[in-house]
Short mmCIF file of C-alpha atoms in Angstrom, two decimals:
data_model
loop_
_atom_site.label_atom_id
_atom_site.label_comp_id
_atom_site.label_asym_id
_atom_site.label_seq_id
_atom_site.Cartn_x
_atom_site.Cartn_y
_atom_site.Cartn_z
CA UNK T 78 -44.04 9.05 47.81
CA UNK T 79 -45.64 6.26 49.85
CA UNK T 80 -47.94 7.53 52.54
CA UNK T 81 -47.25 6.13 55.99
CA UNK T 82 -50.42 4.58 57.34
CA UNK T 83 -51.05 3.85 61.00
CA UNK T 84 -52.24 0.25 61.59
CA UNK T 85 -55.90 0.04 62.48
CA UNK T 86 -55.18 -1.61 65.85
CA UNK T 87 -53.30 1.52 66.97
CA UNK T 88 -55.98 4.09 66.15
CA UNK T 89 -57.84 3.93 69.44
CA UNK T 90 -54.63 4.31 71.42
CA UNK T 91 -53.64 7.46 69.53
CA UNK T 92 -57.09 9.08 69.59
CA UNK T 93 -58.24 7.88 72.98
CA UNK T 94 -61.38 6.43 71.41
CA UNK T 95 -63.02 3.03 71.28
CA UNK T 96 -64.05 2.49 67.68
CA UNK T 97 -64.55 -0.55 65.49
CA UNK T 98 -62.68 -0.18 62.19
CA UNK T 99 -63.91 -3.32 60.43
CA UNK T 100 -65.80 -1.31 57.81
CA UNK T 101 -62.76 0.76 56.86
CA UNK T 102 -60.65 -2.38 56.72
CA UNK T 103 -63.22 -3.87 54.33
CA UNK T 104 -63.04 -0.78 52.11
CA UNK T 105 -59.25 -1.20 52.07
CA UNK T 106 -59.42 -4.87 51.06
CA UNK T 107 -59.10 -4.28 47.26
CA UNK T 108 -55.69 -2.71 47.93
CA UNK T 109 -54.22 -5.78 49.58
CA UNK T 110 -56.10 -8.54 47.78
CA UNK T 111 -56.82 -9.46 44.18
CA UNK T 112 -60.07 -11.11 45.22
CA UNK T 113 -62.98 -9.52 43.34
CA UNK T 114 -65.39 -7.24 45.17
CA UNK T 115 -68.96 -8.25 44.39
CA UNK T 116 -71.13 -5.15 44.14
CA UNK T 117 -74.14 -5.01 41.81
CA UNK T 118 -74.11 -2.17 39.30
CA UNK T 119 -77.16 -0.60 40.95
CA UNK T 120 -75.03 -0.06 44.08
CA UNK T 121 -72.18 1.69 42.29
CA UNK T 122 -74.23 4.82 41.68
CA UNK T 123 -73.42 8.07 43.46
CA UNK T 124 -76.75 8.41 45.26
CA UNK T 125 -78.11 5.16 46.66
CA UNK T 126 -81.86 5.11 47.23
CA UNK T 127 -82.13 1.67 48.80
CA UNK T 128 -80.44 -0.35 51.52
CA UNK T 129 -77.28 -1.89 50.03
CA UNK T 130 -77.12 -5.66 49.62
CA UNK T 131 -73.35 -5.86 49.14
CA UNK T 132 -71.07 -5.74 52.17
CA UNK T 133 -68.67 -3.38 50.37
CA UNK T 134 -71.26 -0.70 49.62
CA UNK T 135 -72.74 -1.20 53.07
CA UNK T 136 -69.30 -0.47 54.57
CA UNK T 137 -68.94 2.59 52.33
CA UNK T 138 -72.30 3.97 53.51
CA UNK T 139 -71.44 3.30 57.14
CA UNK T 140 -68.09 5.11 56.91
CA UNK T 141 -69.72 8.01 55.08
CA UNK T 142 -72.39 8.38 57.75
CA UNK T 143 -69.94 8.02 60.64
CA UNK T 144 -67.39 10.50 59.30
CA UNK T 145 -69.83 13.31 58.44
CA UNK T 146 -72.55 12.81 61.04
CA UNK T 147 -74.37 16.15 61.47
CA UNK T 148 -71.39 17.91 59.91
CA UNK T 149 -69.23 17.11 62.93
CA UNK T 150 -65.51 16.61 62.43
CA UNK T 151 -63.98 13.28 63.47
CA UNK T 152 -60.28 13.00 64.22
CA UNK T 153 -60.31 9.55 62.64
CA UNK T 154 -60.17 11.40 59.33
CA UNK T 155 -56.52 12.24 60.04
CA UNK T 156 -55.72 8.52 60.17
CA UNK T 157 -58.11 7.49 57.40
CA UNK T 158 -56.96 9.91 54.69
CA UNK T 159 -53.88 7.94 53.55
CA UNK T 160 -56.08 4.84 53.37
CA UNK T 161 -58.71 6.72 51.37
CA UNK T 162 -56.05 7.91 48.94
CA UNK T 163 -54.67 4.41 48.39
CA UNK T 164 -58.16 2.96 47.96
CA UNK T 165 -58.94 5.64 45.37
CA UNK T 166 -55.69 4.94 43.51
CA UNK T 167 -56.46 1.23 43.48
CA UNK T 168 -59.82 1.81 41.83
CA UNK T 169 -58.09 4.17 39.41
CA UNK T 170 -55.68 1.41 38.45
CA UNK T 171 -58.65 -0.87 37.91
CA UNK T 172 -60.15 1.87 35.67
CA UNK T 173 -63.37 1.81 37.67
CA UNK T 174 -65.03 5.17 37.06
CA UNK T 175 -67.86 4.63 39.54
CA UNK T 176 -65.70 3.78 42.54
CA UNK T 177 -63.35 6.65 41.77
CA UNK T 178 -66.39 8.93 41.73
CA UNK T 179 -67.65 7.49 45.00
CA UNK T 180 -64.36 7.78 46.88
CA UNK T 181 -63.67 11.32 45.67
CA UNK T 182 -67.16 12.17 46.89
CA UNK T 183 -66.54 10.54 50.27
CA UNK T 184 -63.20 12.32 50.69
CA UNK T 185 -64.58 15.73 49.70
CA UNK T 186 -67.60 15.38 51.95
CA UNK T 187 -65.34 14.48 54.89
CA UNK T 188 -62.86 17.29 54.22
CA UNK T 189 -65.69 19.83 54.29
CA UNK T 190 -65.84 19.23 58.06
CA UNK T 191 -62.09 19.69 58.59
CA UNK T 192 -61.40 23.26 59.66
CA UNK T 193 -60.29 24.71 63.02
CA UNK T 194 -63.66 26.12 64.09
CA UNK T 195 -65.18 22.64 63.70
CA UNK T 196 -62.56 20.78 65.73
CA UNK T 197 -63.94 19.87 69.12
CA UNK T 198 -60.79 19.03 71.08
CA UNK T 199 -58.00 21.49 71.79
CA UNK T 200 -56.12 18.68 73.53
CA UNK T 201 -56.14 16.43 70.48
CA UNK T 202 -55.21 19.33 68.22
CA UNK T 203 -52.11 19.91 70.32
CA UNK T 204 -51.08 16.33 71.11
CA UNK T 205 -51.56 14.41 67.86
CA UNK T 206 -48.16 13.25 66.59
CA UNK T 207 -46.71 15.61 64.01
CA UNK T 208 -46.24 12.84 61.46
CA UNK T 209 -49.99 12.12 61.49
CA UNK T 210 -50.82 15.70 60.59
CA UNK T 211 -48.10 15.80 57.95
CA UNK T 212 -49.38 12.59 56.37
CA UNK T 213 -52.93 13.95 56.39
CA UNK T 214 -51.84 17.15 54.64
CA UNK T 215 -49.77 15.20 52.12
CA UNK T 216 -52.78 12.96 51.45
CA UNK T 217 -54.86 16.03 50.65
CA UNK T 218 -52.20 17.28 48.22
CA UNK T 219 -52.22 13.92 46.43
CA UNK T 220 -56.01 13.64 46.22
CA UNK T 221 -56.23 17.17 44.84
CA UNK T 222 -54.02 16.18 41.93
CA UNK T 223 -55.96 12.96 41.47
CA UNK T 224 -59.25 14.88 41.47
CA UNK T 225 -57.98 17.32 38.83
CA UNK T 226 -56.97 14.43 36.61
CA UNK T 227 -60.29 12.67 37.18
CA UNK T 228 -62.34 15.70 36.13
CA UNK T 229 -60.20 16.31 33.04
CA UNK T 230 -60.23 12.65 32.00
CA UNK T 231 -63.89 11.93 32.68
CA UNK T 232 -65.62 15.23 31.89
CA UNK T 233 -67.91 13.64 29.31
CA UNK T 234 -68.94 10.84 31.67
CA UNK T 235 -69.63 13.36 34.41
CA UNK T 236 -72.02 15.16 32.05
CA UNK T 237 -74.17 12.01 32.09
CA UNK T 238 -74.86 12.27 35.82
CA UNK T 239 -78.22 13.53 37.01
CA UNK T 240 -78.30 17.22 37.91
CA UNK T 241 -78.67 16.34 41.59
CA UNK T 242 -75.57 14.15 41.41
CA UNK T 243 -73.68 16.84 39.49
CA UNK T 244 -74.36 19.38 42.21
CA UNK T 245 -73.49 16.93 44.98
CA UNK T 246 -70.24 15.85 43.33
CA UNK T 247 -69.22 19.46 42.68
CA UNK T 248 -69.81 20.21 46.36
CA UNK T 249 -67.53 17.29 47.21
CA UNK T 250 -64.87 18.68 44.89
CA UNK T 251 -65.32 22.02 46.67
CA UNK T 252 -64.42 20.21 49.90
CA UNK T 253 -61.20 19.02 48.24
CA UNK T 254 -60.19 22.22 46.42
CA UNK T 255 -62.00 25.08 48.10
CA UNK T 256 -62.38 27.03 51.31
CA UNK T 257 -63.47 24.36 53.82
CA UNK T 258 -65.74 26.69 55.77
CA UNK T 259 -67.49 27.66 52.55
CA UNK T 260 -67.79 23.96 51.63
CA UNK T 261 -69.38 23.37 55.04
CA UNK T 262 -71.93 26.11 54.33
CA UNK T 263 -72.82 24.50 50.99
CA UNK T 264 -73.32 21.08 52.53
CA UNK T 265 -75.20 22.22 55.62
CA UNK T 266 -77.55 24.27 53.44
CA UNK T 267 -78.02 21.44 50.90
CA UNK T 268 -76.63 23.82 48.27
CA UNK T 269 -79.83 25.82 48.17
CA UNK T 270 -80.01 27.98 51.28
CA UNK T 271 -78.12 29.79 54.00
CA UNK T 272 -78.86 31.69 57.17
CA UNK T 273 -77.42 35.15 57.62
CA UNK T 274 -77.94 38.28 59.67
CA UNK T 275 -76.97 41.85 58.93
CA UNK T 276 -73.88 42.79 60.96
CA UNK T 277 -75.15 46.38 61.23
CA UNK T 278 -78.74 46.11 62.43
CA UNK T 279 -79.30 42.57 63.74
CA UNK T 280 -79.66 42.02 67.48
CA UNK T 281 -77.07 39.47 68.72
CA UNK T 282 -79.29 38.69 71.72
CA UNK T 283 -82.22 37.69 69.53
CA UNK T 284 -82.72 35.26 66.70
CA UNK T 285 -82.05 37.67 63.83
CA UNK T 286 -81.09 35.10 61.21
CA UNK T 287 -82.89 35.27 57.88
CA UNK T 288 -83.15 32.18 55.70
CA UNK T 289 -82.33 32.76 52.05
CA UNK T 290 -83.58 29.85 49.97
CA UNK T 291 -82.17 30.01 46.46
CA UNK T 292 -84.50 27.34 45.10
CA UNK T 293 -87.44 29.62 45.92
CA UNK T 294 -85.75 32.34 43.90
CA UNK T 295 -84.89 30.08 40.95
CA UNK T 296 -88.33 28.52 40.60
CA UNK T 297 -90.73 29.33 37.80
CA UNK T 298 -92.83 31.34 40.24
CA UNK T 299 -90.41 32.88 42.77
CA UNK T 300 -91.93 33.23 46.23
CA UNK T 301 -89.46 35.80 47.53
CA UNK T 302 -87.87 38.98 46.28
CA UNK T 303 -84.36 37.64 46.75
CA UNK T 304 -83.08 39.53 43.75
CA UNK T 305 -83.79 42.82 45.49
CA UNK T 306 -81.71 41.85 48.54
CA UNK T 307 -78.81 39.95 47.00
CA UNK T 308 -76.82 41.45 44.16
CA UNK T 309 -75.40 38.43 42.29
CA UNK T 310 -71.67 38.27 41.72
CA UNK T 311 -70.69 39.02 38.12
CA UNK T 312 -70.89 36.00 35.83
CA UNK T 313 -67.61 34.22 35.19
CA UNK T 314 -68.98 31.59 32.84
CA UNK T 315 -66.50 30.89 30.05
CA UNK T 316 -63.53 32.34 31.95
CA UNK T 317 -62.19 29.08 33.42
CA UNK T 318 -59.17 27.35 31.86
CA UNK T 319 -60.35 23.95 33.23
CA UNK T 320 -56.97 23.56 34.96
CA UNK T 321 -56.78 26.03 37.84
CA UNK T 322 -58.76 25.56 41.05
CA UNK T 323 -57.44 28.60 42.90
CA UNK T 324 -60.53 30.79 42.53
CA UNK T 325 -63.42 28.96 44.19
CA UNK T 326 -66.20 30.98 42.60
CA UNK T 327 -64.63 30.77 39.13
CA UNK T 328 -63.98 27.04 38.82
CA UNK T 329 -67.08 25.89 40.72
CA UNK T 330 -69.45 28.05 38.68
CA UNK T 331 -67.93 26.93 35.40
CA UNK T 332 -67.75 23.24 36.27
CA UNK T 333 -71.40 23.23 37.31
CA UNK T 334 -72.30 24.97 34.05
CA UNK T 335 -70.18 22.58 31.95
CA UNK T 336 -71.88 19.61 33.58
CA UNK T 337 -75.33 20.96 32.78
CA UNK T 338 -76.34 22.68 36.02
CA UNK T 339 -77.07 26.25 35.02
CA UNK T 340 -79.09 26.67 38.22
CA UNK T 341 -76.07 25.51 40.20
CA UNK T 342 -73.93 28.17 38.57
CA UNK T 343 -76.60 30.76 39.37
CA UNK T 344 -76.64 29.65 43.02
CA UNK T 345 -72.90 30.23 43.17
CA UNK T 346 -73.40 33.80 41.94
CA UNK T 347 -75.84 34.28 44.84
CA UNK T 348 -73.57 32.69 47.46
CA UNK T 349 -70.79 35.00 46.30
CA UNK T 350 -73.06 37.98 45.72
CA UNK T 351 -73.55 40.95 48.02
CA UNK T 352 -76.34 41.30 50.56
CA UNK T 353 -78.13 44.63 50.68
CA UNK T 354 -79.89 44.54 54.04
CA UNK T 355 -83.66 44.94 53.53
CA UNK T 356 -83.96 46.55 56.96
CA UNK T 357 -81.19 49.16 57.13
CA UNK T 358 -80.30 49.32 53.42
CA UNK T 359 -76.57 48.93 54.02
CA UNK T 360 -74.16 46.79 52.04
CA UNK T 361 -73.81 43.96 54.57
CA UNK T 362 -71.04 42.10 52.72
CA UNK T 363 -70.53 38.91 50.72
CA UNK T 364 -73.30 36.38 51.33
CA UNK T 365 -70.86 33.47 51.76
CA UNK T 366 -68.84 35.36 54.38
CA UNK T 367 -71.99 36.24 56.30
CA UNK T 368 -73.23 32.64 56.08
CA UNK T 369 -69.93 31.32 57.39
CA UNK T 370 -70.19 33.60 60.40
CA UNK T 371 -73.75 32.52 61.19
CA UNK T 372 -73.70 28.80 60.31
CA UNK T 373 -70.37 27.68 61.72
CA UNK T 374 -70.12 26.99 65.42
CA UNK T 375 -67.12 28.79 66.91
CA UNK T 376 -65.23 25.96 68.54
CA UNK T 377 -62.48 28.29 69.70
CA UNK T 378 -64.61 29.46 72.61
CA UNK T 379 -66.57 26.26 73.27
CA UNK T 380 -64.16 23.35 72.99
CA UNK T 381 -64.89 20.30 75.08
CA UNK T 382 -61.40 19.88 76.52
#
């Protein structure tokens, strides 16, 4: 099935925005031209620690920053997704592992912002043409299958990534496969912390949030008694068939472990563990559910229009 893409010159009319899409058009150029894209190898890495010198990587960084700025959702994602999918498939045809990795990461990072409570405009939600939404959803279905194939095909190469890149890429996959609100929590907490409050004894009129920093707990000399407040979820390591992505905790924990991040797998057991409130002693619920309630702005009651 060929995804129907809206021409760039029509985007602003549909969304009521005034945006320049030159960078996205540049990212799309390998799809429509056989001209080589000149990007030095040092700029094809997942995490770039210097200002890019190539126009293609510069455009990639700009789009990444614009589409996930402060975790805010942009409706341009609905129009960009079919382009992202075709760009990814082009790099797949060229057998370019690094650009496949980069575009899956971009897509997953963007999708982590795409859930109802993070949409700012009720008007746009209700007036966007149906075919745009349908194409967006179909694009997600396609990229999910592509991502599954990528992980299966390139598992050994993925094991060569740094542990920081492994954790970041797995978070991006979580944005593609998993609960989007949970993916948002992972990204906003840099995959090492979350803010939660006990639903039984916290005061809604006061700042009752408690920061749980998992890196403090996992260090050689833990600086907090996190283990006494969070009961980790049971280990599921070794129980994944490496095919199914239906159970977020199961596949994410195992993929992190397979790629060498034992700490990452442990963090998942804490995110999906149970909080025992240190104040009232009650079982407050699953940490991830509590974090979603506290970290995600409720756009349903505060939409701009």
